[in-house]
Coordinates of C-alpha atoms in Angstrom, one line a residue:
X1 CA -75.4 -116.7 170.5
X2 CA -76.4 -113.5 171.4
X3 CA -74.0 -111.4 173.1
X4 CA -74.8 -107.6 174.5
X5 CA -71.8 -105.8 175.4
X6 CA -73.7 -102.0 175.4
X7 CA -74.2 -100.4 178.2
X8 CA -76.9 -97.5 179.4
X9 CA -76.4 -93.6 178.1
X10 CA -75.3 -91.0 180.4
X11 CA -73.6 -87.2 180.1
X12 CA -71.9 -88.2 182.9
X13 CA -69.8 -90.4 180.0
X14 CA -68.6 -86.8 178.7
X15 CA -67.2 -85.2 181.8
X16 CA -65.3 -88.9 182.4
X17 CA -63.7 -89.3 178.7
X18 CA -63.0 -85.3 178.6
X19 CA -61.2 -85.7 182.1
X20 CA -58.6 -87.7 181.2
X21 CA -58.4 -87.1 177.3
X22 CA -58.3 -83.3 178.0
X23 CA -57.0 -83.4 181.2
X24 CA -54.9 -80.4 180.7
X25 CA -57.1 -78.2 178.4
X26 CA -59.3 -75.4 180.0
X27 CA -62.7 -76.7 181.1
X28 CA -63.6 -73.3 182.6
X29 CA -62.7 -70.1 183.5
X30 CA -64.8 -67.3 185.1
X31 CA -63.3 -63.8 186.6
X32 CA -61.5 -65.1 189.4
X33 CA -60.6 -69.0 188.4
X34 CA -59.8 -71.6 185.7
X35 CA -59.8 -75.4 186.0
X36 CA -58.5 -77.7 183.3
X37 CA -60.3 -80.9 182.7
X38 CA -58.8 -82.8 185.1
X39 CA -59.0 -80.1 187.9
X40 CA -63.2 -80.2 187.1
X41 CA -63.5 -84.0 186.9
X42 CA -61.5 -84.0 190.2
X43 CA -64.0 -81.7 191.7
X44 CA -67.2 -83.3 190.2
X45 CA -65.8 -86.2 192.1
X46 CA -64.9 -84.7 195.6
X47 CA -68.8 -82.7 195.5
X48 CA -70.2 -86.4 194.6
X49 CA -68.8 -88.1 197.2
X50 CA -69.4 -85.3 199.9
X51 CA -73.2 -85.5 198.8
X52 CA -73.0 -89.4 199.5
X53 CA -71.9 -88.2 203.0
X54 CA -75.0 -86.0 203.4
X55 CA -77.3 -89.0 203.1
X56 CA -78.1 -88.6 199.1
X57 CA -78.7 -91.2 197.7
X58 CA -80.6 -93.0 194.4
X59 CA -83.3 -90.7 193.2
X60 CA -82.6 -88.2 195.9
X61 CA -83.1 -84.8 194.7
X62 CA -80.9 -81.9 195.1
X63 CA -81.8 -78.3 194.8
X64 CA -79.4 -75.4 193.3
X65 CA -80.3 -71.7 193.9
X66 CA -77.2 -70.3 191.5
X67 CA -76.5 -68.4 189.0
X68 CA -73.9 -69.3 186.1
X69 CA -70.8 -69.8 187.9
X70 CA -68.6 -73.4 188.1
X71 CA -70.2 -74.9 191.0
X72 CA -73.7 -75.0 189.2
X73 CA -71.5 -76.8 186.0
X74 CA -70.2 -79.1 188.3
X75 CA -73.6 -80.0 189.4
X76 CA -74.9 -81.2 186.4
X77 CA -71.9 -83.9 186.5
X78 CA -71.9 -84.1 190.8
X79 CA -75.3 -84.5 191.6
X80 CA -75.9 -87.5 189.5
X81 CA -72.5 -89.0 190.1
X82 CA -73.9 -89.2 193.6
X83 CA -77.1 -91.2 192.4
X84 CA -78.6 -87.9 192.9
X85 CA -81.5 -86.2 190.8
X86 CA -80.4 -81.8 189.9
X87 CA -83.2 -79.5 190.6
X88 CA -81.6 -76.1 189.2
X89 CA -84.0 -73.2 190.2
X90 CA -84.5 -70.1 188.8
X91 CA -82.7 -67.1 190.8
X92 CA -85.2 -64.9 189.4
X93 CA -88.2 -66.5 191.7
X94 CA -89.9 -64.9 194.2
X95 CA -89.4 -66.5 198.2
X96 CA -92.6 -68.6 197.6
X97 CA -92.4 -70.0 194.3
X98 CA -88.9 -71.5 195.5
X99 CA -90.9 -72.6 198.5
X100 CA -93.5 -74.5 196.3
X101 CA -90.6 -75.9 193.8
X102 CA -88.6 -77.2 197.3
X103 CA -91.3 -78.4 198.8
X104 CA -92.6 -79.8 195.4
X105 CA -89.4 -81.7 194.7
X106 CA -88.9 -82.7 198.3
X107 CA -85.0 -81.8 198.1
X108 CA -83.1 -82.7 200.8
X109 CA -79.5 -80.5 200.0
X110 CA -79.8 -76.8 198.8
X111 CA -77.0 -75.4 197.3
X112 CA -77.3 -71.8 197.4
X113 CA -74.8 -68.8 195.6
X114 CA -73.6 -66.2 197.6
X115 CA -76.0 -63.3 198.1
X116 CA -78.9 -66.1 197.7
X117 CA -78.9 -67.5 201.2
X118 CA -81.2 -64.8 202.7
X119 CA -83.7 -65.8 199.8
X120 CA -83.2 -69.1 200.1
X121 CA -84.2 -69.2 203.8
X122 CA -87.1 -67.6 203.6
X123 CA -88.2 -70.1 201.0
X124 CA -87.1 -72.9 202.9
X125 CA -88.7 -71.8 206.1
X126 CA -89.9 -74.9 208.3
X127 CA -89.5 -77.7 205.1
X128 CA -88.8 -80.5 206.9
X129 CA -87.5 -82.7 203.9
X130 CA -84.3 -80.2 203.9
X131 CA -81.5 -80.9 205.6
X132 CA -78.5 -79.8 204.7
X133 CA -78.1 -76.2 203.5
X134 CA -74.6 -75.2 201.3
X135 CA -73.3 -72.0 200.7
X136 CA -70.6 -70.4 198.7
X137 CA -70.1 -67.6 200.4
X138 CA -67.2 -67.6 202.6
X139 CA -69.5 -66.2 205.8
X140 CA -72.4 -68.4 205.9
X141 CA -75.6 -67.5 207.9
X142 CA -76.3 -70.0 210.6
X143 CA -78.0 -73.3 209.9
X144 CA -75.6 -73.3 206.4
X145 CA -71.8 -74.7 205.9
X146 CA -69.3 -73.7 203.7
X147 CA -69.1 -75.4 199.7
X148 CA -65.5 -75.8 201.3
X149 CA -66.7 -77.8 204.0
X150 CA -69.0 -80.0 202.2
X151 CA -65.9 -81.1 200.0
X152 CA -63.9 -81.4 203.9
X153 CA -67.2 -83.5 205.0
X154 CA -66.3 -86.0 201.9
X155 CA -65.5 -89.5 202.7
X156 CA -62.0 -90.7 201.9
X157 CA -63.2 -93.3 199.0
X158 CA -62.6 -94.8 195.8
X159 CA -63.7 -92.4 192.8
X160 CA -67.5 -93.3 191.7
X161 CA -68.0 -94.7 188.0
X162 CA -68.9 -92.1 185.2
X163 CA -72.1 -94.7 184.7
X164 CA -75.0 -95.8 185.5
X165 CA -77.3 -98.9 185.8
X166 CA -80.2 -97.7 183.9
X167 CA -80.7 -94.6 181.4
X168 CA -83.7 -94.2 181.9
X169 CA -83.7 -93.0 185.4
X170 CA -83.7 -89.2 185.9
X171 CA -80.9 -86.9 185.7
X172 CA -83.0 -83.8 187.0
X173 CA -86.2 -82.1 187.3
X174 CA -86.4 -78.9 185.4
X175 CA -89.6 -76.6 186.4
X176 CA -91.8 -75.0 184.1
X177 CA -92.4 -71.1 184.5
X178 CA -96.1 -71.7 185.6
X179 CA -97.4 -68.8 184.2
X180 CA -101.0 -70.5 183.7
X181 CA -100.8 -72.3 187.3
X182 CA -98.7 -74.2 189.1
X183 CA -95.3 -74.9 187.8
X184 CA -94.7 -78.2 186.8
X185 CA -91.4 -80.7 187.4
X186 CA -90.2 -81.5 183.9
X187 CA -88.4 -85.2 184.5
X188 CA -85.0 -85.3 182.1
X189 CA -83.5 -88.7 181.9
X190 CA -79.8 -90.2 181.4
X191 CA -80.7 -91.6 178.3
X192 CA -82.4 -87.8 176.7
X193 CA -79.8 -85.6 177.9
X194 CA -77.0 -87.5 176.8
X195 CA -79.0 -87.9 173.1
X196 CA -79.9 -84.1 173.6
X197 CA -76.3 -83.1 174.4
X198 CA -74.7 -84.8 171.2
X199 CA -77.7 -83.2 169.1
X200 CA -76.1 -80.1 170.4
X201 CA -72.8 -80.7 169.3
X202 CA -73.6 -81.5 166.0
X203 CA -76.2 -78.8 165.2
X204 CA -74.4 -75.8 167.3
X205 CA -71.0 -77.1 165.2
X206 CA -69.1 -77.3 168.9
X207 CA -65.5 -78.7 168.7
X208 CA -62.5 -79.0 171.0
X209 CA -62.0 -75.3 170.2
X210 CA -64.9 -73.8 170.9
X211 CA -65.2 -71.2 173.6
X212 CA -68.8 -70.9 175.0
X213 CA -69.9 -68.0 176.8
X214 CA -72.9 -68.8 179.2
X215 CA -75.5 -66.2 178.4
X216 CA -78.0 -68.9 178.6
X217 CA -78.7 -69.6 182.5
X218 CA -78.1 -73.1 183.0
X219 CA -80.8 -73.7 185.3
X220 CA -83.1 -72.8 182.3
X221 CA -83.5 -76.5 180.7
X222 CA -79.9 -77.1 182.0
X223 CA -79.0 -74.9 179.9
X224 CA -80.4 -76.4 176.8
X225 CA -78.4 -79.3 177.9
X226 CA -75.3 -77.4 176.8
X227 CA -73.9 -77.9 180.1
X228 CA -72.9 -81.6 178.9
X229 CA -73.1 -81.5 175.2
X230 CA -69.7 -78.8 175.9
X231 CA -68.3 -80.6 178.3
X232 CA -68.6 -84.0 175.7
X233 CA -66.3 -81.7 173.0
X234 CA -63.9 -80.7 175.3
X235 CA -65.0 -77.3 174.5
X236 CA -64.4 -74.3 177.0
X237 CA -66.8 -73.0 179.8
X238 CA -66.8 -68.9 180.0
X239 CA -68.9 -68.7 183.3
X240 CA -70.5 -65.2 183.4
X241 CA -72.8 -64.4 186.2
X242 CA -75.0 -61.4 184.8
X243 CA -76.2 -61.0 181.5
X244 CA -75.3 -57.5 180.3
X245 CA -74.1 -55.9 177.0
X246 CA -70.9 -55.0 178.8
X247 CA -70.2 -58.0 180.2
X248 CA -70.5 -60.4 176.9
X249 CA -68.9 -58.1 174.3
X250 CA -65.6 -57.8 177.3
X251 CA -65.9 -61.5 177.6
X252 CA -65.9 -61.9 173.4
X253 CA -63.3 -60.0 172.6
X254 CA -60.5 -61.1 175.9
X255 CA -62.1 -64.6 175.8
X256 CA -61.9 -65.5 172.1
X257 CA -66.1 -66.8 172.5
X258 CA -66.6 -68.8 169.3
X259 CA -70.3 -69.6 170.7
X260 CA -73.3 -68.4 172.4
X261 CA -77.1 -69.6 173.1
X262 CA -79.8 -67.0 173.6
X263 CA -83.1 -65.9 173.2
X264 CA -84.1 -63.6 170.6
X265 CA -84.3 -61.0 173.1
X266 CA -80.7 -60.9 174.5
X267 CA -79.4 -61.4 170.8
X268 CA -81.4 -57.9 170.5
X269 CA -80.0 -56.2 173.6
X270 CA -76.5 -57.9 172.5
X271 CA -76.3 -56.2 168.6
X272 CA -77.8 -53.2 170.4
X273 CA -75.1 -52.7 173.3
X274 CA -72.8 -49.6 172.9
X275 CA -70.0 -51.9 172.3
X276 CA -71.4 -53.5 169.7
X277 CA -69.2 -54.1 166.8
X278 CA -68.4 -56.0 163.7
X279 CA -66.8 -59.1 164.8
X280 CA -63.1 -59.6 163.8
X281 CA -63.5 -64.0 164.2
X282 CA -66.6 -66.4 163.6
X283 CA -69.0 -66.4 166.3
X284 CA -72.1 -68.7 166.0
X285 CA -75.4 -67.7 168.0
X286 CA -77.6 -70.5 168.7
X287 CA -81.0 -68.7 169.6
X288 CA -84.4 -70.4 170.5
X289 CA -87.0 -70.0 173.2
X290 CA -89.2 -67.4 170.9
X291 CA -89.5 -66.8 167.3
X292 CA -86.5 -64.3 166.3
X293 CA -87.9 -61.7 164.2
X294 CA -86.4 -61.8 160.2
X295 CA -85.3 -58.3 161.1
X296 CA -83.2 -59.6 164.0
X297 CA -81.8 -62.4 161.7
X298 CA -80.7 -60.2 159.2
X299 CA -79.1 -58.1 161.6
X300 CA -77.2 -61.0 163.0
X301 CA -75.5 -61.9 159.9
X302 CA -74.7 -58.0 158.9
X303 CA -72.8 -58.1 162.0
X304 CA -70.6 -61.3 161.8
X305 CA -72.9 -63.5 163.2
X306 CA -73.6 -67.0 162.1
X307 CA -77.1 -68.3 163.3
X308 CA -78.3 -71.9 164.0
X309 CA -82.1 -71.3 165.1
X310 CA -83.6 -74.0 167.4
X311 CA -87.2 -74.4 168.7
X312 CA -88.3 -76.5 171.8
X313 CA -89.9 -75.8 174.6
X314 CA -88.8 -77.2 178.7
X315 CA -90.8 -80.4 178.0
X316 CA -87.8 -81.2 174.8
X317 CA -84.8 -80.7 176.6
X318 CA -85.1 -76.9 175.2
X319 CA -83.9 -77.7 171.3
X320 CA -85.8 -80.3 169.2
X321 CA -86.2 -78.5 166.1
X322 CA -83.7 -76.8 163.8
X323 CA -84.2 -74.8 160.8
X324 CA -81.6 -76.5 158.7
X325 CA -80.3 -73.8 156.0
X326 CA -79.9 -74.8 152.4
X327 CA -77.6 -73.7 150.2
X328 CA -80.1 -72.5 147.5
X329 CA -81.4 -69.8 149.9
X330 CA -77.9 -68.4 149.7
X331 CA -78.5 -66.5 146.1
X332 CA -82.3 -65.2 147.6
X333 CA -82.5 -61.6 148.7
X334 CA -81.3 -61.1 152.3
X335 CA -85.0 -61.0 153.3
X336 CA -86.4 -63.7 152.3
X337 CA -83.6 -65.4 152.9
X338 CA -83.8 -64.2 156.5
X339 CA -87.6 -65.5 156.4
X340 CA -86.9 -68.9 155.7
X341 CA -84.3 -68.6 158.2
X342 CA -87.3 -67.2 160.8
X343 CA -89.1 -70.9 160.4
X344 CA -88.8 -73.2 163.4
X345 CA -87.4 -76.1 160.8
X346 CA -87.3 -79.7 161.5
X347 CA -86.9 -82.4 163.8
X348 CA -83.2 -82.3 165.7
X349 CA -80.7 -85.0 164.5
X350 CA -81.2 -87.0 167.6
X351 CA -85.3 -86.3 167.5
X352 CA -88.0 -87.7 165.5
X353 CA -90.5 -85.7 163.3
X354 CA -92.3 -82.7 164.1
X355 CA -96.1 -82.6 162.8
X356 CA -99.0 -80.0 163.2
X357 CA -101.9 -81.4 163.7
X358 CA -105.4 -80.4 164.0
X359 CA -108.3 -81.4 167.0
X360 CA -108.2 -85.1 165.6
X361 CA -104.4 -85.7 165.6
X362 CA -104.5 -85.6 161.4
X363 CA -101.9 -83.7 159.7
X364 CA -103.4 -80.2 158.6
X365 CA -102.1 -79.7 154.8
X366 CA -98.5 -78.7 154.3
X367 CA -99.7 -75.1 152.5
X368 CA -97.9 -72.9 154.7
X369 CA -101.4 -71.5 155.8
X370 CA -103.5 -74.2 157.6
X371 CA -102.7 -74.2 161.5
X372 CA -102.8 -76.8 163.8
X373 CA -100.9 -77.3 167.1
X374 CA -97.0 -78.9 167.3
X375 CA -96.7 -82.2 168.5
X376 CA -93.2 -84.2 169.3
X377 CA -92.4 -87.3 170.6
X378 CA -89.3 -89.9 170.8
X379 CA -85.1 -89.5 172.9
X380 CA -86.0 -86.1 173.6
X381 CA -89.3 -85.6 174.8
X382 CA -89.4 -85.2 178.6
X383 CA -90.6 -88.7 180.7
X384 CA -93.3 -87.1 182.4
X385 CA -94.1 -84.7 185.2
X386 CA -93.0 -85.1 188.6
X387 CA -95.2 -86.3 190.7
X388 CA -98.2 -85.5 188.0
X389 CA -99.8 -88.2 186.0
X390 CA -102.8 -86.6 185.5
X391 CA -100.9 -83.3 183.5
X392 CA -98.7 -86.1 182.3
X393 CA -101.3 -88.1 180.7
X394 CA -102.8 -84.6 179.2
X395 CA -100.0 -83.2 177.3
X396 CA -98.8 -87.0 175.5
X397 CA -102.6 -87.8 174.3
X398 CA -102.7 -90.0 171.1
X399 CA -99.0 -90.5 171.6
X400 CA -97.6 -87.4 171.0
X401 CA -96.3 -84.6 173.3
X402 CA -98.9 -81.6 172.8
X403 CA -96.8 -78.4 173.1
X404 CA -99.3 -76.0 173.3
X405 CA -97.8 -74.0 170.4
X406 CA -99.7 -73.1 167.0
X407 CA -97.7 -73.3 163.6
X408 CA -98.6 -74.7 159.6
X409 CA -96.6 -76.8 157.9
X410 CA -94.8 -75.8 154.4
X411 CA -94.2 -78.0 151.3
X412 CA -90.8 -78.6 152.2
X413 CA -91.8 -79.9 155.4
X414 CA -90.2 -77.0 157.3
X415 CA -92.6 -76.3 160.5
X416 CA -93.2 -72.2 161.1
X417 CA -94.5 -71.4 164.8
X418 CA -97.6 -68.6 164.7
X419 CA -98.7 -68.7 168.1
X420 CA -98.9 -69.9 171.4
X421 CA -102.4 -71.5 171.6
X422 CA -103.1 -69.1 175.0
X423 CA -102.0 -65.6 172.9
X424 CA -103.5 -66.2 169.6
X425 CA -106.1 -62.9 169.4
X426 CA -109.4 -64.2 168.0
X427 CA -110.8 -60.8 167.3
X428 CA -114.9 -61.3 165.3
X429 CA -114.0 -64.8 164.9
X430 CA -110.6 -64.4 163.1
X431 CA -107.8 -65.7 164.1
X432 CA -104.8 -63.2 164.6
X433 CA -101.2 -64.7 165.0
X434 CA -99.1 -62.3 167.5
X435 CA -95.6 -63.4 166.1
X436 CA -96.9 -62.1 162.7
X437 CA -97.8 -58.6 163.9
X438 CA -94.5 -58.3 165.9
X439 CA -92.6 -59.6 163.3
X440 CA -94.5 -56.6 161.2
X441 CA -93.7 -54.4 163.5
X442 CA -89.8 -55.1 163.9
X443 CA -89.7 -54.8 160.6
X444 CA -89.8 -50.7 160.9
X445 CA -86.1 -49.1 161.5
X446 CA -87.1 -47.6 165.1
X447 CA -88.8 -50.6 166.6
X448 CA -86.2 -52.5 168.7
X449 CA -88.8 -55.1 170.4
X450 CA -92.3 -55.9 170.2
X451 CA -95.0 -57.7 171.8
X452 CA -98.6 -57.9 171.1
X453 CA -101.7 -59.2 173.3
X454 CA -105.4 -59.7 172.7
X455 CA -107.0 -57.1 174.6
X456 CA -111.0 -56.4 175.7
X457 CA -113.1 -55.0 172.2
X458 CA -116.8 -54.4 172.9
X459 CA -117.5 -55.1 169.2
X460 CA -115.5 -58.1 168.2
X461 CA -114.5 -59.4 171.9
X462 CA -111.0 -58.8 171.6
X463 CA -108.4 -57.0 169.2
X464 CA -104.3 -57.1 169.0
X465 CA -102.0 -54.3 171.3
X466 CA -98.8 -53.7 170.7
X467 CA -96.3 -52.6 173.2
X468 CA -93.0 -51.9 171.5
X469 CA -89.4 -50.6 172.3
X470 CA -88.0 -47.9 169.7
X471 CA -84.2 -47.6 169.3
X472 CA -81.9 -45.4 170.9
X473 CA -82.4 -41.6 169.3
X474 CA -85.7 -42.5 167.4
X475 CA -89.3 -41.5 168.5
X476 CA -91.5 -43.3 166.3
X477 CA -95.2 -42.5 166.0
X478 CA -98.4 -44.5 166.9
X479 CA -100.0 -43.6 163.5
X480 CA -96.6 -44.5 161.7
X481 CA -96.3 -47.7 163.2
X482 CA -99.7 -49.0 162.7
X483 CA -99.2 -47.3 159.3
X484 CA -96.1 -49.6 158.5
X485 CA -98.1 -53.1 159.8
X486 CA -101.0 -52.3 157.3
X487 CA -98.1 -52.1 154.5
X488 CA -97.2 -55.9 155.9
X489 CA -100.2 -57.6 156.6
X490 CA -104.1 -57.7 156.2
X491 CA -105.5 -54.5 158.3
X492 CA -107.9 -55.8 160.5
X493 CA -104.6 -58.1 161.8
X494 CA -102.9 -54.8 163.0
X495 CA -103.3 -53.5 166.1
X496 CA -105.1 -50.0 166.8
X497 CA -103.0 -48.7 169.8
X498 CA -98.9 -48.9 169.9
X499 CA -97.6 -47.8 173.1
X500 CA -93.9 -47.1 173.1
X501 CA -92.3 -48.5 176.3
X502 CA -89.0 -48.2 178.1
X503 CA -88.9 -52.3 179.1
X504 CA -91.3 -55.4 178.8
X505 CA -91.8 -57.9 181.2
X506 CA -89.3 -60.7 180.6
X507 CA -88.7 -64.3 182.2
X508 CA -84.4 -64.6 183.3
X509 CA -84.0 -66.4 180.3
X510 CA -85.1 -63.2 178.3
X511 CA -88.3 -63.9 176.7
X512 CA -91.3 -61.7 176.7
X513 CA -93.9 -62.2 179.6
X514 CA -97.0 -61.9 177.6
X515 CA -99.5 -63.1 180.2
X516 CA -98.6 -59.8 182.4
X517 CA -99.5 -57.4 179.8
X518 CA -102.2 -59.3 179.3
X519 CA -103.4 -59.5 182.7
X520 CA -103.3 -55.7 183.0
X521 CA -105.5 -55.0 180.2
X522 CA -108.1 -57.7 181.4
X523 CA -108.3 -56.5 185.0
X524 CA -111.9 -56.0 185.8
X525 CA -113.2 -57.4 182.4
X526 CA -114.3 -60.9 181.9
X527 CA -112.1 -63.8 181.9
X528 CA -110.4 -64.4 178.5
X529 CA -112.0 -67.3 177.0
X530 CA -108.7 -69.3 175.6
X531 CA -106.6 -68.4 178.5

């Protein structure tokens, strides 16, 4: 006999355990409201079933223009209780690349935060697929209704199961940045997020105590999948709508944060507010979504900070490598200690392998020196692009997902990133990793941030810039930075200009927009061979 009593993955699993097993405890607080568990599983219920009485229905997608405030965590539970399909979009995005992502996704409910509704009109002018427009503010512009009246509009029913039939149908569609075209849909299933959430858990060491501050916007990637893998713990939501020093150091210290996810970026601006402190209780930073700097590391832990460094990309979930730390690297000096803490690591606990590979899909050697391009594959790589199977069939060739990204592989089977494939500098026919000049150049007490690009070279075709941010009361100089990157690394790798700069282009999720410096120094030059 052969009996199967299982039944299909979902996140929405988490928010219907923690409801009732929690149904007291904190689930989230903000500046003006907290809901216990209950309260949120209670309103991830009444926002389902007032979505049902819009006309959503299986597969139906449903777009969220908000930042990180309880209604857009409830939506990550609400829209697919409904049957629905979450297309969280970026708040950052300019009127028309909202338009294409709408019009893309073919939503038929926008959800819009307050202040967002003039924005969101003029993105949505004339799209006939949308239909119902929802604001939180408590004056809505005509043609919108009230997130109070959308709960009103609910149908007196039954409460819908914390299930579904198959997990393997989508749970949202997250959009790339499109920085080398059109952005694509990124399709997350049941099954990955609820693998990808648990991953989380384990990795980021979230328990019924922990306290998570949302520096991370959680309509990047849904927020690494955080959004569910907190809510599966019983952990507690700290909603904060703007990312500033201010802000998260107020919102550590009255809050009790035990966690946090950001980009190496914010964890700069973070150690670098004027609030900055020592820490007086634990406080683990998961960071990801660029290499963080050994400089940055080491200035994490001097601090207080404990580190868990994740790589991924949107196409993952986010996280799908970790750099697992080992205790012999706790008697290494702190610098090479915070190298091996720099490397992107291995394959989640919920993933499968990571490899670098070369043209021919064979593994370069594991010498720490020969590159070759990441590839992933298995629970948490992405089931395609929306609506795009010739892109789709492109980045899983040979049976791998192709991230784009350049590392080597080291004896102990620890993967280090070098490059993106698009900003390597190939400068006389050499090959110049960016990461390793910036990570040269953060090295030097007054640099804060870096960024390098290949820029136009009559003579070898293109050479490394660096564009860098020097610390508060410190004027460093060209010569003495490029000076300091010699010291570091093989000369003709550093760059022969360093211009100091007051900001650097960033996405909202805080890493570096390299493509628009780039694009500057190529204007009215020929078009960059690799991209």
């Amino acid at each position: 006999m052969n009996l199967v009593c299982d039944t299909p993955l979902t996140p929405l699993s988490f928010l219907g355990r923690s409801s009732t097993v929690w149904a007291e405890k904190t689930a989230m607080v903000d500046d003006e409201r907290t809901l216990t568990y209950g309260e949120f599983g209670a309103l991830a219920q009444a926002t389902a079933k007032a979505l049902r009485g819009k006309g959503v229905g299986d597969g139906d997608r449903v777009a969220y223009l908000m930042p990180n405030v309880p209604e857009m965590l409830v939506a990550h539970f609400a829209v697919p209780l409904a049957g629905g399909v979450l297309v969280a979009i970026n708040t950052r995005l300019s009127a028309q690349e909202m338009r294409y992502i709408l019009e893309h996704s073919g939503a038929g409910v926008l959800v819009a935060g307050e202040g967002l509704t003039q924005l969101a009109d003029e993105a949505a002018a004339g799209l006939d697929s949308l239909h119902t427009r929802v604001t939180t503010a408590q004056e809505p512009p005509a043609g919108w209704i009230t997130y109070e009246a959308l709960l009103e509009s609910g149908p007196a029913a039954a409460d819908l199961p914390w299930s579904v039939d198959d997990e393997r149908k989508p749970i949202s569609v997250n959009y790339t940045s499109g920085t080398t075209g059109r952005p694509k849909g990124v399709i997350f299933t049941h099954r990955g997020a609820y693998l990808n959430a648990l991953g989380e858990v384990l990795h980021s060491q979230h328990t019924t105590d922990s306290v998570y501050l949302w520096t991370l916007p959680m309509f990047h990637c849904n927020g690494w999948c955080t959004t569910w893998a907190v809510t599966a713990i019983g952990g507690t939501h700290v909603c904060l709508p703007e990312v500033r020093g201010e802000a998260i150091w107020r919102a550590i210290r009255e809050r009790g944060v035990t966690h946090l996810n950001a980009a190496p970026t914010v964890v700069t601006m973070i150690l670098n507010a004027e609030e900055a402190a020592p820490l007086d209780a634990p406080l683990r930073i998961t960071t990801a979504g660029a290499p963080p700097s050994p400089t940055t590391i080491a200035a994490m832990e001097r601090m207080g900070f404990s580190i868990v460094h994740l790589y991924g990309l949107t196409e993952t979930y986010g996280p799908y490598a970790v750099c697992e730390v080992q205790s012999s690297w706790n008697g290494l000096p702190g610098v090479e200690r915070a190298r091996l803490m720099a490397r992107q690591g291995v394959g989640m606990i919920q993933a499968d392998t990571v490899r670098v590979v070369d043209e021919d899909m064979v593994d370069v050697p594991a010498d720490g020196q020969t590159m070759g391009e990441i590839v992933m594959r298995g629970n948490c790589v992405m089931a395609g692009y929306y609506l795009d199977e010739e892109s789709t069939a492109k980045a899983f060739r040979g049976g791998w997902f192709h991230s784009g990204d350049l590392g080597v592989m080291h004896a102990d089977g620890y993967v280090e990133l070098r490059d993106r494939a698009k900003d390597v500098v190939i400068s006389g026919g050499e090959n110049i990793s960016t990461v390793e000049v910036e990570q040269a150049l953060m090295s030097h007490a007054d640099v804060l941030e870096a960024a390098v690009v290949g820029v136009p070279d009559e003579r070898w075709g293109e050479r490394p810039k660096a564009f860098v941010i020097a610390r508060r009361g410190t004027a460093p100089t060209e010569a003495d930075l490029i000076a300091h990157v010699r010291q570091q690394i093989a000369h003709y790798k550093a760059p022969r200009e360093v211009v100091v700069v007051d900001e650097l282009p960033k996405t909202s999720t805080g890493k570096i927009q390299k493509f628009v410096l780039r694009e500057k120094e190529w204007a009215g030059h020929a078009t960059r061979v690799q991209g």
